[in-house]
Amino acid sequence: MFQYHFSTTLVEQLLSFAGNSFQHTKKEVLIHQDEPLTKLILVRSGTVSFSYDVGNGRRLLLGQLDCNNTLIGEIEALNNQPCVYTVTCLNDVQYNLIELKHWRQLLLEQPELSLYTAQTIAAKFTENQKINLDKLLLPLSYNIAKDCLLRAENNHPALLRAYSTVSAEAERFATTERAYRRVVSELVEKGLIVRTSEGLKPVDMAKLQEFIDAFAQI
């Protein structure tokens, strides 16, 4: 998924292939995991959440995305594979549907669009791959601390927005709510982070960075 708000021309080109405008409300699903994608979704406005369900009651939440002419499903449109994630509306979402053949034709006719698509997919893949490898190989305390620091730096455009509830945040870190609460409490007791109404915040970014860097020396 990536944003097209930087170019009204490209948005207009995509919309020239779109039919009627649609609207989903909170908790409705735009895309279901493992189902084939028949059309691209150009989300004009609204917030969505991405999730991956392994089928045993456990679920990984990737984060929230505030959409502004955001195209969803472009990877599946390029590789002809079923949808990787379930995309759920978190509020009213307005969108248009675009036939895959029209999208592919635009890529063939406009090199700048093809290049932007490739760059964006590569950037998101790299970002997500590193986060997932960190979750696999490093402790929960590292991952929560690193996530808190990245959000405080506010210069990582590929980073999806965090959730407002503890249960959802626990699923974002692929852990239980109990384990998440325990690790957050430990980080708070160490004076590294603080709980706020807007989520976890660093107390001292330099000190938090030292804590994160220490894991590379273990």
XYZ file of C-alpha atoms in Angstrom, residues 9-200:
192
model
C -2.347 13.900 -11.862
C -1.764 10.251 -10.994
C -4.831 10.193 -8.790
C -6.912 11.566 -11.648
C -5.519 8.911 -13.983
C -6.396 6.133 -11.565
C -9.861 7.547 -10.970
C -10.491 7.688 -14.722
C -10.615 3.882 -14.567
C -12.719 3.765 -11.409
C -16.453 3.407 -11.236
C -18.665 4.472 -8.368
C -17.321 5.574 -5.017
C -17.992 3.239 -2.086
C -17.991 3.597 1.687
C -17.331 1.111 4.464
C -17.972 1.770 8.134
C -15.995 0.871 11.250
C -15.107 -2.865 11.596
C -16.070 -3.707 8.008
C -13.422 -5.603 6.039
C -11.994 -4.250 2.798
C -9.796 -7.247 1.981
C -9.782 -10.754 3.455
C -6.551 -12.661 4.030
C -5.933 -15.564 1.590
C -8.680 -14.461 -0.797
C -7.838 -13.629 -4.428
C -7.712 -9.959 -5.332
C -9.970 -9.029 -8.235
C -9.609 -5.231 -8.113
C -7.279 -2.677 -6.597
C -8.623 -0.440 -3.861
C -7.868 3.292 -3.969
C -8.778 4.542 -0.501
C -9.571 8.243 -0.700
C -9.922 8.793 3.054
C -10.265 6.932 6.338
C -8.150 4.729 8.614
C -7.516 1.014 8.133
C -5.732 -1.709 10.090
C -3.668 -4.605 8.723
C -3.688 -8.020 10.381
C -2.411 -11.555 9.794
C -4.206 -14.545 11.340
C -2.405 -17.893 11.666
C -5.627 -19.780 12.364
C -4.925 -20.928 15.931
C -6.476 -17.945 17.668
C -3.341 -15.830 17.443
C -3.144 -12.740 15.276
C -0.447 -10.271 14.300
C -1.483 -6.648 13.922
C 0.786 -4.533 11.730
C -0.574 -1.108 12.634
C -2.960 1.610 11.488
C -2.757 3.582 8.254
C -4.432 6.964 7.782
C -5.284 6.853 4.095
C -5.028 9.716 1.656
C -5.456 8.362 -1.877
C -3.788 5.135 -0.743
C -3.586 2.186 -3.106
C -4.081 -1.195 -1.431
C -3.406 -4.545 -3.098
C -0.676 -3.524 -5.538
C 1.664 -6.376 -4.552
C -1.037 -8.987 -5.105
C -1.900 -7.298 -8.398
C 1.689 -7.725 -9.561
C 2.304 -11.321 -8.442
C -1.210 -12.761 -8.866
C -1.138 -14.196 -5.336
C -3.966 -14.177 -2.746
C -4.105 -11.319 -0.250
C -1.499 -11.586 2.507
C -3.354 -9.484 5.089
C -6.856 -8.697 6.199
C -7.577 -4.980 5.906
C -10.219 -3.692 8.334
C -11.785 -0.247 8.542
C -11.294 1.614 11.823
C -13.675 4.417 10.860
C -15.638 5.493 7.785
C -13.561 4.679 4.713
C -14.255 6.030 1.227
C -12.735 4.177 -1.709
C -12.861 3.359 -5.404
C -12.211 0.080 -7.181
C -9.842 -0.183 -10.137
C -9.588 -3.079 -12.594
C -6.189 -4.776 -12.437
C -5.703 -4.552 -16.187
C -5.941 -0.742 -16.081
C -3.386 -0.511 -13.297
C -0.970 -2.779 -15.142
C -1.404 -0.752 -18.311
C -0.516 2.446 -16.441
C 2.678 0.798 -15.180
C 3.658 -0.158 -18.721
C 2.906 3.274 -20.167
C 4.453 5.441 -17.433
C 8.007 4.580 -16.346
C 7.917 7.110 -13.493
C 4.904 5.352 -12.004
C 6.567 1.947 -12.362
C 9.715 3.249 -10.670
C 7.766 4.840 -7.818
C 5.807 1.623 -7.326
C 8.987 -0.476 -7.214
C 10.732 1.925 -4.820
C 7.778 2.041 -2.460
C 7.294 -1.723 -2.396
C 11.029 -2.212 -1.784
C 11.069 0.347 1.045
C 8.092 -1.220 2.795
C 9.477 -4.746 2.336
C 12.835 -3.753 3.806
C 11.235 -1.959 6.758
C 8.817 -4.803 7.541
C 11.462 -7.491 7.072
C 13.804 -5.851 9.569
C 11.018 -5.364 12.117
C 9.894 -8.996 11.762
C 13.457 -10.340 12.067
C 13.975 -8.241 15.191
C 10.765 -9.672 16.663
C 12.005 -13.180 15.889
C 15.565 -12.838 17.188
C 15.514 -10.152 19.892
C 13.676 -9.838 23.239
C 10.340 -8.105 23.595
C 11.961 -5.338 25.645
C 14.228 -4.456 22.713
C 11.358 -4.375 20.228
C 9.105 -2.206 22.380
C 11.963 0.179 23.149
C 13.016 0.384 19.485
C 9.459 0.980 18.346
C 9.053 3.762 20.921
C 12.285 5.410 19.759
C 11.416 5.199 16.051
C 8.053 6.842 16.666
C 9.638 9.597 18.725
C 12.131 10.310 15.915
C 9.149 10.755 13.573
C 11.162 10.325 10.375
C 10.117 6.854 9.303
C 7.290 7.267 6.762
C 6.858 3.509 6.242
C 6.054 2.986 9.938
C 2.373 2.288 10.523
C 0.610 4.041 13.394
C 0.357 2.262 16.748
C -2.921 1.288 18.451
C -4.597 2.926 21.424
C -5.359 -0.249 23.398
C -2.997 -2.572 25.258
C -4.571 -5.688 23.731
C -4.002 -4.429 20.179
C -0.453 -3.301 20.951
C 0.306 -6.753 22.365
C -0.863 -8.295 19.101
C 1.289 -5.835 17.177
C 4.311 -7.255 18.995
C 3.093 -10.840 18.528
C 2.845 -11.440 22.251
C 0.288 -11.783 25.017
C -1.255 -8.841 26.825
C 0.272 -10.064 30.089
C 3.793 -10.214 28.637
C 3.387 -6.810 26.999
C 2.248 -5.162 30.245
C 5.125 -6.752 32.180
C 7.827 -5.565 29.751
C 6.375 -2.056 29.494
C 6.335 -1.839 33.304
C 9.995 -2.914 33.393
C 10.964 -0.218 30.891
C 9.010 2.386 32.873
C 10.717 1.318 36.127
C 14.119 1.711 34.437
C 13.211 5.285 33.563
C 13.427 4.641 29.819
C 9.826 5.285 28.772
C 6.632 6.753 30.153
C 2.983 5.971 29.514
C 0.967 8.866 28.074
C -2.491 9.375 26.611
C -0.802 9.252 23.194
C 1.047 5.990 23.853
C 4.543 5.181 25.044
